[in-house]
Amino acid sequence: MIRPARPGDVPVIHRLIRELAEYEQEPKAVVSTEADLHAALFSAHPAVFAHIAEHTENEGGGTTVAGFALWFRNFSTWTGTHGIYLEDLYVRPELRGRGYGKALLAELAAICVDRGYSRLEWSVLDWNKPAIDFYRSLGAVPMDGWTVFRLTADDLTALGTG
Amino acid sequence: MIRPARPGDVPVIHRLIRELAEYEQEPKAVVSTEADLHAALFSAHPAVFAHIAEHTENEGGGTTVAGFALWFRNFSTWTGTHGIYLEDLYVRPELRGRGYGKALLAELAAICVDRGYSRLEWSVLDWNKPAIDFYRSLGAVPMDGWTVFRLTADDLTALGTG
């Protein structure tokens, strides 16, 4: 049901990234192209990875992509190990409630266990209560007291070239 | 003044990681070893990197490590590019106010500009107002409305092997 993404999955992953951005109320934020995704996921030494949840349409029938997880390795200087940061997790609305989201998270947790990684982390919009309740049910805890800061665009360029 | 870390820097980086954990009021959280850091930073295809700020003691004298930045590559599905996530930034207390922290951030910003990376990100403790004021002065913005969730230890194992 869960498998690593293949190059042929890039168009559907790209479509689902746009669907997720619409759900997050940022439909115009996606400026990435399929070529960008292909280059990042399938380079000689990729630093970003994706897994696919595959839905079997019917007995003996074909399969369709139900959702995806896109992730990279983070690192903890406290534990001295890598972990996984889950950048995007998305299941198509019409295929929700079938366990695909949990199966994708479980696959990443299994990778952590296999490799001795210490942490599986991701970010949630504070208004997304159904997601937060689900994550808490798995034992995930919010990193209260910490805030992520981001430097982009002209301010990033100014600091980097100043 | 800023240079990539070398294998010989690992002992001092490890010591400064422990100092930073003490400052963050988590002195017992550091269970990593020098060997862990060496393995992660200097493998054949590392997924974590470090830079060193070097302080020149006096005219014609030796140098000492003033501070370090340890980072890895993140990825944005919206921009389709990698970015840098700064896991640790630390300058020794006795060498603060000399610009080493800003120089380390500027080096990472320069890497972003050179490589076409879209974002430089890091996390700050909400009570660390001097740091927050400094980051805001550079144009960094807090990702308000998002919370990081973390799954670790027994809950991570349960999900990964369940």
PDB file of C-alpha atoms in Angstrom:
ATOM      1  CA  MET A   1       0.000   0.000   0.000  1.00  0.00           C
ATOM      2  CA  ILE A   2       2.920   2.377   0.773  1.00  0.00           C
ATOM      3  CA  ARG A   3       5.902   2.527  -1.567  1.00  0.00           C
ATOM      4  CA  PRO A   4       8.736   4.934  -2.393  1.00  0.00           C
ATOM      5  CA  ALA A   5       7.843   7.430  -5.121  1.00  0.00           C
ATOM      6  CA  ARG A   6       9.034   6.754  -8.670  1.00  0.00           C
ATOM      7  CA  PRO A   7       9.817   9.295 -11.409  1.00  0.00           C
ATOM      8  CA  GLY A   8       6.437   8.558 -13.007  1.00  0.00           C
ATOM      9  CA  ASP A   9       4.684   9.796  -9.860  1.00  0.00           C
ATOM     10  CA  VAL A  10       5.995  13.359 -10.198  1.00  0.00           C
ATOM     11  CA  PRO A  11       2.989  14.780 -12.114  1.00  0.00           C
ATOM     12  CA  VAL A  12       0.470  13.489  -9.569  1.00  0.00           C
ATOM     13  CA  ILE A  13       2.642  14.569  -6.621  1.00  0.00           C
ATOM     14  CA  HIS A  14       2.825  18.035  -8.149  1.00  0.00           C
ATOM     15  CA  ARG A  15      -0.961  18.121  -8.552  1.00  0.00           C
ATOM     16  CA  LEU A  16      -1.473  17.039  -4.939  1.00  0.00           C
ATOM     17  CA  ILE A  17       1.007  19.687  -3.703  1.00  0.00           C
ATOM     18  CA  ARG A  18      -1.230  22.284  -5.358  1.00  0.00           C
ATOM     19  CA  GLU A  19      -4.354  20.743  -3.797  1.00  0.00           C
ATOM     20  CA  LEU A  20      -2.685  20.871  -0.372  1.00  0.00           C
ATOM     21  CA  ALA A  21      -1.743  24.538  -0.864  1.00  0.00           C
ATOM     22  CA  GLU A  22      -5.391  25.295  -1.696  1.00  0.00           C
ATOM     23  CA  TYR A  23      -6.487  23.539   1.504  1.00  0.00           C
ATOM     24  CA  GLU A  24      -3.915  25.642   3.377  1.00  0.00           C
ATOM     25  CA  GLN A  25      -5.471  28.762   1.800  1.00  0.00           C
ATOM     26  CA  GLU A  26      -2.304  29.573  -0.146  1.00  0.00           C
ATOM     27  CA  PRO A  27      -3.270  28.539  -3.703  1.00  0.00           C
ATOM     28  CA  LYS A  28      -0.853  30.962  -5.376  1.00  0.00           C
ATOM     29  CA  ALA A  29       2.117  29.936  -3.239  1.00  0.00           C
ATOM     30  CA  VAL A  30       3.061  26.993  -5.435  1.00  0.00           C
ATOM     31  CA  VAL A  31       5.612  28.191  -7.979  1.00  0.00           C
ATOM     32  CA  SER A  32       7.483  24.879  -8.184  1.00  0.00           C
ATOM     33  CA  THR A  33       7.437  22.903 -11.440  1.00  0.00           C
ATOM     34  CA  GLU A  34       7.360  19.168 -12.090  1.00  0.00           C
ATOM     35  CA  ALA A  35      10.959  19.515 -13.286  1.00  0.00           C
ATOM     36  CA  ASP A  36      11.978  21.021  -9.927  1.00  0.00           C
ATOM     37  CA  LEU A  37      10.448  18.066  -8.078  1.00  0.00           C
ATOM     38  CA  HIS A  38      11.971  15.517 -10.423  1.00  0.00           C
ATOM     39  CA  ALA A  39      15.418  17.052 -10.072  1.00  0.00           C
ATOM     40  CA  ALA A  40      15.244  17.125  -6.273  1.00  0.00           C
ATOM     41  CA  LEU A  41      13.740  13.660  -5.724  1.00  0.00           C
ATOM     42  CA  PHE A  42      15.734  11.730  -8.315  1.00  0.00           C
ATOM     43  CA  SER A  43      19.196  13.259  -8.357  1.00  0.00           C
ATOM     44  CA  ALA A  44      22.279  11.084  -7.771  1.00  0.00           C
ATOM     45  CA  HIS A  45      22.305  11.907  -4.044  1.00  0.00           C
ATOM     46  CA  PRO A  46      18.841  13.222  -3.198  1.00  0.00           C
ATOM     47  CA  ALA A  47      18.267  15.203   0.003  1.00  0.00           C
ATOM     48  CA  VAL A  48      14.487  14.946  -0.228  1.00  0.00           C
ATOM     49  CA  PHE A  49      12.329  11.853  -0.568  1.00  0.00           C
ATOM     50  CA  ALA A  50       8.693  10.899  -1.145  1.00  0.00           C
ATOM     51  CA  HIS A  51       6.410   7.977  -0.421  1.00  0.00           C
ATOM     52  CA  ILE A  52       3.126   7.152  -2.110  1.00  0.00           C
ATOM     53  CA  ALA A  53      -0.040   5.606  -0.690  1.00  0.00           C
ATOM     54  CA  GLU A  54      -1.576   3.493  -3.422  1.00  0.00           C
ATOM     55  CA  HIS A  55      -5.316   2.815  -3.540  1.00  0.00           C
ATOM     56  CA  THR A  56      -6.582  -0.284  -5.319  1.00  0.00           C
ATOM     57  CA  GLU A  57      -9.694   0.764  -7.222  1.00  0.00           C
ATOM     58  CA  ASN A  58     -11.431  -2.627  -7.216  1.00  0.00           C
ATOM     59  CA  GLU A  59     -10.755  -6.368  -7.209  1.00  0.00           C
ATOM     60  CA  GLY A  60      -8.257  -7.060  -9.954  1.00  0.00           C
ATOM     61  CA  GLY A  61      -8.454  -3.444 -11.024  1.00  0.00           C
ATOM     62  CA  GLY A  62      -5.836  -0.752 -11.310  1.00  0.00           C
ATOM     63  CA  THR A  63      -4.361   1.425  -8.622  1.00  0.00           C
ATOM     64  CA  THR A  64      -4.435   5.147  -8.086  1.00  0.00           C
ATOM     65  CA  VAL A  65      -2.391   7.479  -5.897  1.00  0.00           C
ATOM     66  CA  ALA A  66      -4.350   8.147  -2.704  1.00  0.00           C
ATOM     67  CA  GLY A  67      -1.780  10.447  -1.145  1.00  0.00           C
ATOM     68  CA  PHE A  68       1.859  11.184  -0.555  1.00  0.00           C
ATOM     69  CA  ALA A  69       4.428  12.077   2.072  1.00  0.00           C
ATOM     70  CA  LEU A  70       7.452  14.219   1.175  1.00  0.00           C
ATOM     71  CA  TRP A  71      10.281  14.394   3.671  1.00  0.00           C
ATOM     72  CA  PHE A  72      13.941  15.092   4.356  1.00  0.00           C
ATOM     73  CA  ARG A  73      16.439  14.251   7.059  1.00  0.00           C
ATOM     74  CA  ASN A  74      16.859  16.621   9.957  1.00  0.00           C
ATOM     75  CA  PHE A  75      19.499  16.245  12.694  1.00  0.00           C
ATOM     76  CA  SER A  76      19.522  16.573  16.467  1.00  0.00           C
ATOM     77  CA  THR A  77      22.747  17.712  18.124  1.00  0.00           C
ATOM     78  CA  TRP A  78      21.260  16.471  21.420  1.00  0.00           C
ATOM     79  CA  THR A  79      20.739  12.849  20.321  1.00  0.00           C
ATOM     80  CA  GLY A  80      23.517  12.890  17.719  1.00  0.00           C
ATOM     81  CA  THR A  81      21.230  11.230  15.177  1.00  0.00           C
ATOM     82  CA  HIS A  82      19.255  12.153  12.137  1.00  0.00           C
ATOM     83  CA  GLY A  83      15.481  12.204  12.185  1.00  0.00           C
ATOM     84  CA  ILE A  84      12.781  12.753   9.601  1.00  0.00           C
ATOM     85  CA  TYR A  85      11.047  16.044   8.935  1.00  0.00           C
ATOM     86  CA  LEU A  86       7.793  15.497   7.098  1.00  0.00           C
ATOM     87  CA  GLU A  87       7.323  18.529   4.845  1.00  0.00           C
ATOM     88  CA  ASP A  88       4.026  17.503   3.234  1.00  0.00           C
ATOM     89  CA  LEU A  89       1.443  14.845   4.071  1.00  0.00           C
ATOM     90  CA  TYR A  90      -1.673  14.756   1.924  1.00  0.00           C
ATOM     91  CA  VAL A  91      -4.471  12.310   1.162  1.00  0.00           C
ATOM     92  CA  ARG A  92      -7.018  13.063  -1.556  1.00  0.00           C
ATOM     93  CA  PRO A  93     -10.317  14.122   0.085  1.00  0.00           C
ATOM     94  CA  GLU A  94     -12.334  11.355  -1.579  1.00  0.00           C
ATOM     95  CA  LEU A  95     -10.009   8.690  -0.156  1.00  0.00           C
ATOM     96  CA  ARG A  96      -9.786   9.910   3.429  1.00  0.00           C
ATOM     97  CA  GLY A  97     -10.856   7.805   6.403  1.00  0.00           C
ATOM     98  CA  ARG A  98      -9.265   4.647   4.991  1.00  0.00           C
ATOM     99  CA  GLY A  99      -6.020   4.840   6.971  1.00  0.00           C
ATOM    100  CA  TYR A 100      -3.746   6.122   4.206  1.00  0.00           C
ATOM    101  CA  GLY A 101      -2.533   9.087   6.247  1.00  0.00           C
ATOM    102  CA  LYS A 102      -1.679   6.923   9.215  1.00  0.00           C
ATOM    103  CA  ALA A 103      -0.032   4.345   6.938  1.00  0.00           C
ATOM    104  CA  LEU A 104       2.222   7.028   5.443  1.00  0.00           C
ATOM    105  CA  LEU A 105       3.206   8.255   8.918  1.00  0.00           C
ATOM    106  CA  ALA A 106       3.777   4.664  10.049  1.00  0.00           C
ATOM    107  CA  GLU A 107       6.086   4.036   7.064  1.00  0.00           C
ATOM    108  CA  LEU A 108       8.218   7.057   8.035  1.00  0.00           C
ATOM    109  CA  ALA A 109       8.207   5.925  11.672  1.00  0.00           C
ATOM    110  CA  ALA A 110       9.388   2.487  10.510  1.00  0.00           C
ATOM    111  CA  ILE A 111      12.256   4.127   8.598  1.00  0.00           C
ATOM    112  CA  CYS A 112      13.186   6.001  11.793  1.00  0.00           C
ATOM    113  CA  VAL A 113      13.158   2.764  13.809  1.00  0.00           C
ATOM    114  CA  ASP A 114      15.205   0.884  11.182  1.00  0.00           C
ATOM    115  CA  ARG A 115      17.862   3.599  10.974  1.00  0.00           C
ATOM    116  CA  GLY A 116      18.008   4.594  14.624  1.00  0.00           C
ATOM    117  CA  TYR A 117      16.586   8.041  13.901  1.00  0.00           C
ATOM    118  CA  SER A 118      15.355   9.769  17.042  1.00  0.00           C
ATOM    119  CA  ARG A 119      12.557  12.039  15.852  1.00  0.00           C
ATOM    120  CA  LEU A 120       9.731  12.302  13.366  1.00  0.00           C
ATOM    121  CA  GLU A 121       8.590  15.922  13.084  1.00  0.00           C
ATOM    122  CA  TRP A 122       6.199  17.999  11.003  1.00  0.00           C
ATOM    123  CA  SER A 123       4.323  21.323  11.179  1.00  0.00           C
ATOM    124  CA  VAL A 124       0.581  21.794  11.556  1.00  0.00           C
ATOM    125  CA  LEU A 125      -1.593  24.846  11.014  1.00  0.00           C
ATOM    126  CA  ASP A 126      -3.042  25.809  14.386  1.00  0.00           C
ATOM    127  CA  TRP A 127      -6.630  25.913  13.012  1.00  0.00           C
ATOM    128  CA  ASN A 128      -6.450  22.349  11.700  1.00  0.00           C
ATOM    129  CA  LYS A 129      -7.993  20.729  14.754  1.00  0.00           C
ATOM    130  CA  PRO A 130      -8.893  17.376  13.124  1.00  0.00           C
ATOM    131  CA  ALA A 131      -5.235  16.919  12.135  1.00  0.00           C
ATOM    132  CA  ILE A 132      -3.980  17.994  15.563  1.00  0.00           C
ATOM    133  CA  ASP A 133      -6.326  15.564  17.335  1.00  0.00           C
ATOM    134  CA  PHE A 134      -5.107  12.767  15.052  1.00  0.00           C
ATOM    135  CA  TYR A 135      -1.438  13.583  15.676  1.00  0.00           C
ATOM    136  CA  ARG A 136      -1.967  13.744  19.435  1.00  0.00           C
ATOM    137  CA  SER A 137      -3.665  10.319  19.308  1.00  0.00           C
ATOM    138  CA  LEU A 138      -0.388   8.911  17.962  1.00  0.00           C
ATOM    139  CA  GLY A 139       1.564  10.392  20.859  1.00  0.00           C
ATOM    140  CA  ALA A 140       2.990  13.388  18.992  1.00  0.00           C
ATOM    141  CA  VAL A 141       3.575  16.459  21.147  1.00  0.00           C
ATOM    142  CA  PRO A 142       3.588  20.140  20.138  1.00  0.00           C
ATOM    143  CA  MET A 143       6.880  21.994  20.502  1.00  0.00           C
ATOM    144  CA  ASP A 144       5.275  24.752  22.541  1.00  0.00           C
ATOM    145  CA  GLY A 145       7.607  27.565  23.514  1.00  0.00           C
ATOM    146  CA  TRP A 146       9.547  27.453  20.239  1.00  0.00           C
ATOM    147  CA  THR A 147       8.887  29.552  17.142  1.00  0.00           C
ATOM    148  CA  VAL A 148      10.338  29.007  13.686  1.00  0.00           C
ATOM    149  CA  PHE A 149      11.822  32.108  12.071  1.00  0.00           C
ATOM    150  CA  ARG A 150      12.228  32.359   8.317  1.00  0.00           C
ATOM    151  CA  LEU A 151      14.418  34.607   6.178  1.00  0.00           C
ATOM    152  CA  THR A 152      13.538  34.790   2.475  1.00  0.00           C
ATOM    153  CA  ALA A 153      13.690  36.829  -0.708  1.00  0.00           C
ATOM    154  CA  ASP A 154      15.288  40.296  -0.534  1.00  0.00           C
ATOM    155  CA  ASP A 155      16.198  40.005   3.158  1.00  0.00           C
ATOM    156  CA  LEU A 156      17.955  36.678   2.517  1.00  0.00           C
ATOM    157  CA  THR A 157      19.821  38.151  -0.449  1.00  0.00           C
ATOM    158  CA  ALA A 158      20.784  41.260   1.517  1.00  0.00           C
ATOM    159  CA  LEU A 159      22.278  39.208   4.347  1.00  0.00           C
ATOM    160  CA  GLY A 160      24.020  36.828   1.938  1.00  0.00           C
ATOM    161  CA  THR A 161      25.604  39.489  -0.245  1.00  0.00           C
ATOM    162  CA  GLY A 162      25.935  42.421   2.188  1.00  0.00           C
TER     163      GLY A 162
ATOM    164  CA  MET B   1      36.610  34.427   9.855  1.00  0.00           C
ATOM    165  CA  ILE B   2      33.951  31.862   8.845  1.00  0.00           C
ATOM    166  CA  ARG B   3      35.005  28.474   7.443  1.00  0.00           C
ATOM    167  CA  PRO B   4      33.510  24.994   7.031  1.00  0.00           C
ATOM    168  CA  ALA B   5      34.119  22.733  10.020  1.00  0.00           C
ATOM    169  CA  ARG B   6      36.946  20.200   9.855  1.00  0.00           C
ATOM    170  CA  PRO B   7      37.195  16.833  11.634  1.00  0.00           C
ATOM    171  CA  GLY B   8      39.523  18.396  14.200  1.00  0.00           C
ATOM    172  CA  ASP B   9      36.743  20.787  15.246  1.00  0.00           C
ATOM    173  CA  VAL B  10      34.455  18.009  16.508  1.00  0.00           C
ATOM    174  CA  PRO B  11      35.566  18.117  20.175  1.00  0.00           C
ATOM    175  CA  VAL B  12      34.996  21.854  20.471  1.00  0.00           C
ATOM    176  CA  ILE B  13      31.685  21.693  18.582  1.00  0.00           C
ATOM    177  CA  HIS B  14      30.564  18.972  20.988  1.00  0.00           C
ATOM    178  CA  ARG B  15      31.548  21.109  23.954  1.00  0.00           C
ATOM    179  CA  LEU B  16      29.682  24.126  22.576  1.00  0.00           C
ATOM    180  CA  ILE B  17      26.579  21.966  21.919  1.00  0.00           C
ATOM    181  CA  ARG B  18      26.574  21.154  25.632  1.00  0.00           C
ATOM    182  CA  GLU B  19      27.019  24.838  26.537  1.00  0.00           C
ATOM    183  CA  LEU B  20      24.072  25.738  24.297  1.00  0.00           C
ATOM    184  CA  ALA B  21      21.901  23.055  25.940  1.00  0.00           C
ATOM    185  CA  GLU B  22      22.759  24.535  29.328  1.00  0.00           C
ATOM    186  CA  TYR B  23      21.737  27.975  28.097  1.00  0.00           C
ATOM    187  CA  GLU B  24      18.479  26.427  26.852  1.00  0.00           C
ATOM    188  CA  GLN B  25      17.966  24.981  30.361  1.00  0.00           C
ATOM    189  CA  GLU B  26      18.266  21.390  29.114  1.00  0.00           C
ATOM    190  CA  PRO B  27      21.760  20.401  30.320  1.00  0.00           C
ATOM    191  CA  LYS B  28      20.937  16.681  30.499  1.00  0.00           C
ATOM    192  CA  ALA B  29      19.411  16.545  27.014  1.00  0.00           C
ATOM    193  CA  VAL B  30      22.758  16.065  25.247  1.00  0.00           C
ATOM    194  CA  VAL B  31      23.377  12.334  24.881  1.00  0.00           C
ATOM    195  CA  SER B  32      25.285  12.624  21.598  1.00  0.00           C
ATOM    196  CA  THR B  33      28.961  11.705  21.474  1.00  0.00           C
ATOM    197  CA  GLU B  34      31.860  13.185  19.536  1.00  0.00           C
ATOM    198  CA  ALA B  35      31.812   9.997  17.440  1.00  0.00           C
ATOM    199  CA  ASP B  36      28.151  10.615  16.518  1.00  0.00           C
ATOM    200  CA  LEU B  37      28.972  14.116  15.332  1.00  0.00           C
ATOM    201  CA  HIS B  38      32.050  13.009  13.417  1.00  0.00           C
ATOM    202  CA  ALA B  39      30.106  10.251  11.657  1.00  0.00           C
ATOM    203  CA  ALA B  40      27.279  12.591  10.658  1.00  0.00           C
ATOM    204  CA  LEU B  41      29.393  15.556   9.546  1.00  0.00           C
ATOM    205  CA  PHE B  42      32.165  13.694   7.737  1.00  0.00           C
ATOM    206  CA  SER B  43      30.511  10.691   6.075  1.00  0.00           C
ATOM    207  CA  ALA B  44      30.873  10.136   2.315  1.00  0.00           C
ATOM    208  CA  HIS B  45      27.570  11.926   1.626  1.00  0.00           C
ATOM    209  CA  PRO B  46      26.784  14.018   4.698  1.00  0.00           C
ATOM    210  CA  ALA B  47      23.252  15.314   5.293  1.00  0.00           C
ATOM    211  CA  VAL B  48      24.340  17.712   8.017  1.00  0.00           C
ATOM    212  CA  PHE B  49      27.008  20.408   7.903  1.00  0.00           C
ATOM    213  CA  ALA B  50      28.767  22.842  10.201  1.00  0.00           C
ATOM    214  CA  HIS B  51      30.550  26.161   9.934  1.00  0.00           C
ATOM    215  CA  ILE B  52      32.990  27.653  12.402  1.00  0.00           C
ATOM    216  CA  ALA B  53      33.554  31.291  13.399  1.00  0.00           C
ATOM    217  CA  GLU B  54      37.236  31.692  14.141  1.00  0.00           C
ATOM    218  CA  HIS B  55      38.508  34.338  16.529  1.00  0.00           C
ATOM    219  CA  THR B  56      42.057  35.628  16.210  1.00  0.00           C
ATOM    220  CA  GLU B  57      43.405  35.980  19.732  1.00  0.00           C
ATOM    221  CA  ASN B  58      45.899  38.755  19.015  1.00  0.00           C
ATOM    222  CA  GLU B  59      48.188  40.170  16.334  1.00  0.00           C
ATOM    223  CA  GLY B  60      50.194  37.289  14.913  1.00  0.00           C
ATOM    224  CA  GLY B  61      48.694  34.998  17.510  1.00  0.00           C
ATOM    225  CA  GLY B  62      46.672  31.833  17.236  1.00  0.00           C
ATOM    226  CA  THR B  63      42.992  31.410  16.613  1.00  0.00           C
ATOM    227  CA  THR B  64      40.206  29.951  18.702  1.00  0.00           C
ATOM    228  CA  VAL B  65      36.685  28.801  17.884  1.00  0.00           C
ATOM    229  CA  ALA B  66      34.271  31.622  18.724  1.00  0.00           C
ATOM    230  CA  GLY B  67      31.135  29.780  17.702  1.00  0.00           C
ATOM    231  CA  PHE B  68      29.505  27.433  15.243  1.00  0.00           C
ATOM    232  CA  ALA B  69      26.470  26.910  13.054  1.00  0.00           C
ATOM    233  CA  LEU B  70      25.172  23.404  12.364  1.00  0.00           C
ATOM    234  CA  TRP B  71      22.633  22.988   9.588  1.00  0.00           C
ATOM    235  CA  PHE B  72      20.951  20.714   7.077  1.00  0.00           C
ATOM    236  CA  ARG B  73      19.001  21.142   3.867  1.00  0.00           C
ATOM    237  CA  ASN B  74      15.233  21.429   4.058  1.00  0.00           C
ATOM    238  CA  PHE B  75      12.921  21.537   1.025  1.00  0.00           C
ATOM    239  CA  SER B  76       9.907  23.602   0.024  1.00  0.00           C
ATOM    240  CA  THR B  77       7.313  21.978  -2.216  1.00  0.00           C
ATOM    241  CA  TRP B  78       5.956  25.475  -2.875  1.00  0.00           C
ATOM    242  CA  THR B  79       9.186  26.926  -4.291  1.00  0.00           C
ATOM    243  CA  GLY B  80      10.544  23.582  -5.506  1.00  0.00           C
ATOM    244  CA  THR B  81      13.934  24.348  -4.001  1.00  0.00           C
ATOM    245  CA  HIS B  82      16.006  23.357  -1.033  1.00  0.00           C
ATOM    246  CA  GLY B  83      16.687  25.762   1.776  1.00  0.00           C
ATOM    247  CA  ILE B  84      18.789  25.706   4.898  1.00  0.00           C
ATOM    248  CA  TYR B  85      17.514  24.817   8.346  1.00  0.00           C
ATOM    249  CA  LEU B  86      19.881  26.079  11.018  1.00  0.00           C
ATOM    250  CA  GLU B  87      19.697  23.576  13.868  1.00  0.00           C
ATOM    251  CA  ASP B  88      22.213  25.217  16.203  1.00  0.00           C
ATOM    252  CA  LEU B  89      23.804  28.664  16.283  1.00  0.00           C
ATOM    253  CA  TYR B  90      26.071  29.427  19.203  1.00  0.00           C
ATOM    254  CA  VAL B  91      28.757  31.956  20.068  1.00  0.00           C
ATOM    255  CA  ARG B  92      30.790  31.619  23.252  1.00  0.00           C
ATOM    256  CA  PRO B  93      29.561  34.195  25.809  1.00  0.00           C
ATOM    257  CA  GLU B  94      32.977  35.835  26.202  1.00  0.00           C
ATOM    258  CA  LEU B  95      33.162  36.488  22.443  1.00  0.00           C
ATOM    259  CA  ARG B  96      29.674  37.884  21.860  1.00  0.00           C
ATOM    260  CA  GLY B  97      29.037  41.362  20.482  1.00  0.00           C
ATOM    261  CA  ARG B  98      31.791  41.027  17.883  1.00  0.00           C
ATOM    262  CA  GLY B  99      29.555  40.031  14.970  1.00  0.00           C
ATOM    263  CA  TYR B 100      30.323  36.314  14.905  1.00  0.00           C
ATOM    264  CA  GLY B 101      26.659  35.291  15.129  1.00  0.00           C
ATOM    265  CA  LYS B 102      25.687  37.564  12.278  1.00  0.00           C
ATOM    266  CA  ALA B 103      28.694  36.433  10.247  1.00  0.00           C
ATOM    267  CA  LEU B 104      27.640  32.789  10.642  1.00  0.00           C
ATOM    268  CA  LEU B 105      24.091  33.621   9.548  1.00  0.00           C
ATOM    269  CA  ALA B 106      25.447  35.679   6.636  1.00  0.00           C
ATOM    270  CA  GLU B 107      27.584  32.739   5.498  1.00  0.00           C
ATOM    271  CA  LEU B 108      24.510  30.479   5.397  1.00  0.00           C
ATOM    272  CA  ALA B 109      22.540  33.201   3.604  1.00  0.00           C
ATOM    273  CA  ALA B 110      25.364  33.426   1.046  1.00  0.00           C
ATOM    274  CA  ILE B 111      25.158  29.651   0.486  1.00  0.00           C
ATOM    275  CA  CYS B 112      21.404  30.042  -0.085  1.00  0.00           C
ATOM    276  CA  VAL B 113      21.984  32.837  -2.609  1.00  0.00           C
ATOM    277  CA  ASP B 114      24.723  30.896  -4.416  1.00  0.00           C
ATOM    278  CA  ARG B 115      22.630  27.743  -4.731  1.00  0.00           C
ATOM    279  CA  GLY B 116      19.245  29.336  -5.390  1.00  0.00           C
ATOM    280  CA  TYR B 117      17.853  28.132  -2.061  1.00  0.00           C
ATOM    281  CA  SER B 118      14.656  29.935  -1.109  1.00  0.00           C
ATOM    282  CA  ARG B 119      14.661  29.904   2.686  1.00  0.00           C
ATOM    283  CA  LEU B 120      16.893  30.110   5.732  1.00  0.00           C
ATOM    284  CA  GLU B 121      15.006  28.899   8.800  1.00  0.00           C
ATOM    285  CA  TRP B 122      15.680  28.188  12.447  1.00  0.00           C
ATOM    286  CA  SER B 123      13.807  27.874  15.762  1.00  0.00           C
ATOM    287  CA  VAL B 124      13.966  30.252  18.693  1.00  0.00           C
ATOM    288  CA  LEU B 125      12.849  29.850  22.289  1.00  0.00           C
ATOM    289  CA  ASP B 126      10.018  32.312  22.888  1.00  0.00           C
ATOM    290  CA  TRP B 127      11.685  33.732  26.024  1.00  0.00           C
ATOM    291  CA  ASN B 128      14.913  34.558  24.191  1.00  0.00           C
ATOM    292  CA  LYS B 129      13.987  38.167  23.431  1.00  0.00           C
ATOM    293  CA  PRO B 130      17.523  39.413  22.600  1.00  0.00           C
ATOM    294  CA  ALA B 131      17.817  36.706  19.940  1.00  0.00           C
ATOM    295  CA  ILE B 132      14.335  37.412  18.569  1.00  0.00           C
ATOM    296  CA  ASP B 133      15.061  41.149  18.305  1.00  0.00           C
ATOM    297  CA  PHE B 134      18.292  40.387  16.468  1.00  0.00           C
ATOM    298  CA  TYR B 135      16.578  38.007  14.029  1.00  0.00           C
ATOM    299  CA  ARG B 136      13.796  40.497  13.339  1.00  0.00           C
ATOM    300  CA  SER B 137      16.415  43.182  12.619  1.00  0.00           C
ATOM    301  CA  LEU B 138      17.658  40.972   9.762  1.00  0.00           C
ATOM    302  CA  GLY B 139      14.166  40.715   8.267  1.00  0.00           C
ATOM    303  CA  ALA B 140      13.363  37.230   9.592  1.00  0.00           C
ATOM    304  CA  VAL B 141       9.676  36.636  10.304  1.00  0.00           C
ATOM    305  CA  PRO B 142       8.070  34.231  12.798  1.00  0.00           C
ATOM    306  CA  MET B 143       5.954  31.442  11.345  1.00  0.00           C
ATOM    307  CA  ASP B 144       2.998  32.327  13.538  1.00  0.00           C
ATOM    308  CA  GLY B 145       0.018  30.033  13.159  1.00  0.00           C
ATOM    309  CA  TRP B 146       2.126  26.900  12.685  1.00  0.00           C
ATOM    310  CA  THR B 147       3.206  24.467  15.390  1.00  0.00           C
ATOM    311  CA  VAL B 148       5.831  21.755  15.067  1.00  0.00           C
ATOM    312  CA  PHE B 149       4.742  18.335  16.314  1.00  0.00           C
ATOM    313  CA  ARG B 150       7.301  15.734  17.338  1.00  0.00           C
ATOM    314  CA  LEU B 151       7.003  11.957  17.729  1.00  0.00           C
ATOM    315  CA  THR B 152       9.819  10.238  19.636  1.00  0.00           C
ATOM    316  CA  ALA B 153      10.828   7.266  21.739  1.00  0.00           C
ATOM    317  CA  ASP B 154       8.168   4.639  22.547  1.00  0.00           C
ATOM    318  CA  ASP B 155       5.438   6.396  20.551  1.00  0.00           C
ATOM    319  CA  LEU B 156       7.689   6.514  17.478  1.00  0.00           C
ATOM    320  CA  THR B 157       8.577   2.839  17.885  1.00  0.00           C
ATOM    321  CA  ALA B 158       4.924   1.875  18.401  1.00  0.00           C
ATOM    322  CA  LEU B 159       3.846   3.607  15.199  1.00  0.00           C
ATOM    323  CA  GLY B 160       6.809   2.209  13.243  1.00  0.00           C
ATOM    324  CA  THR B 161       6.413  -1.389  14.326  1.00  0.00           C
ATOM    325  CA  GLY B 162       2.653  -1.535  15.046  1.00  0.00           C
TER     326      GLY B 162
END
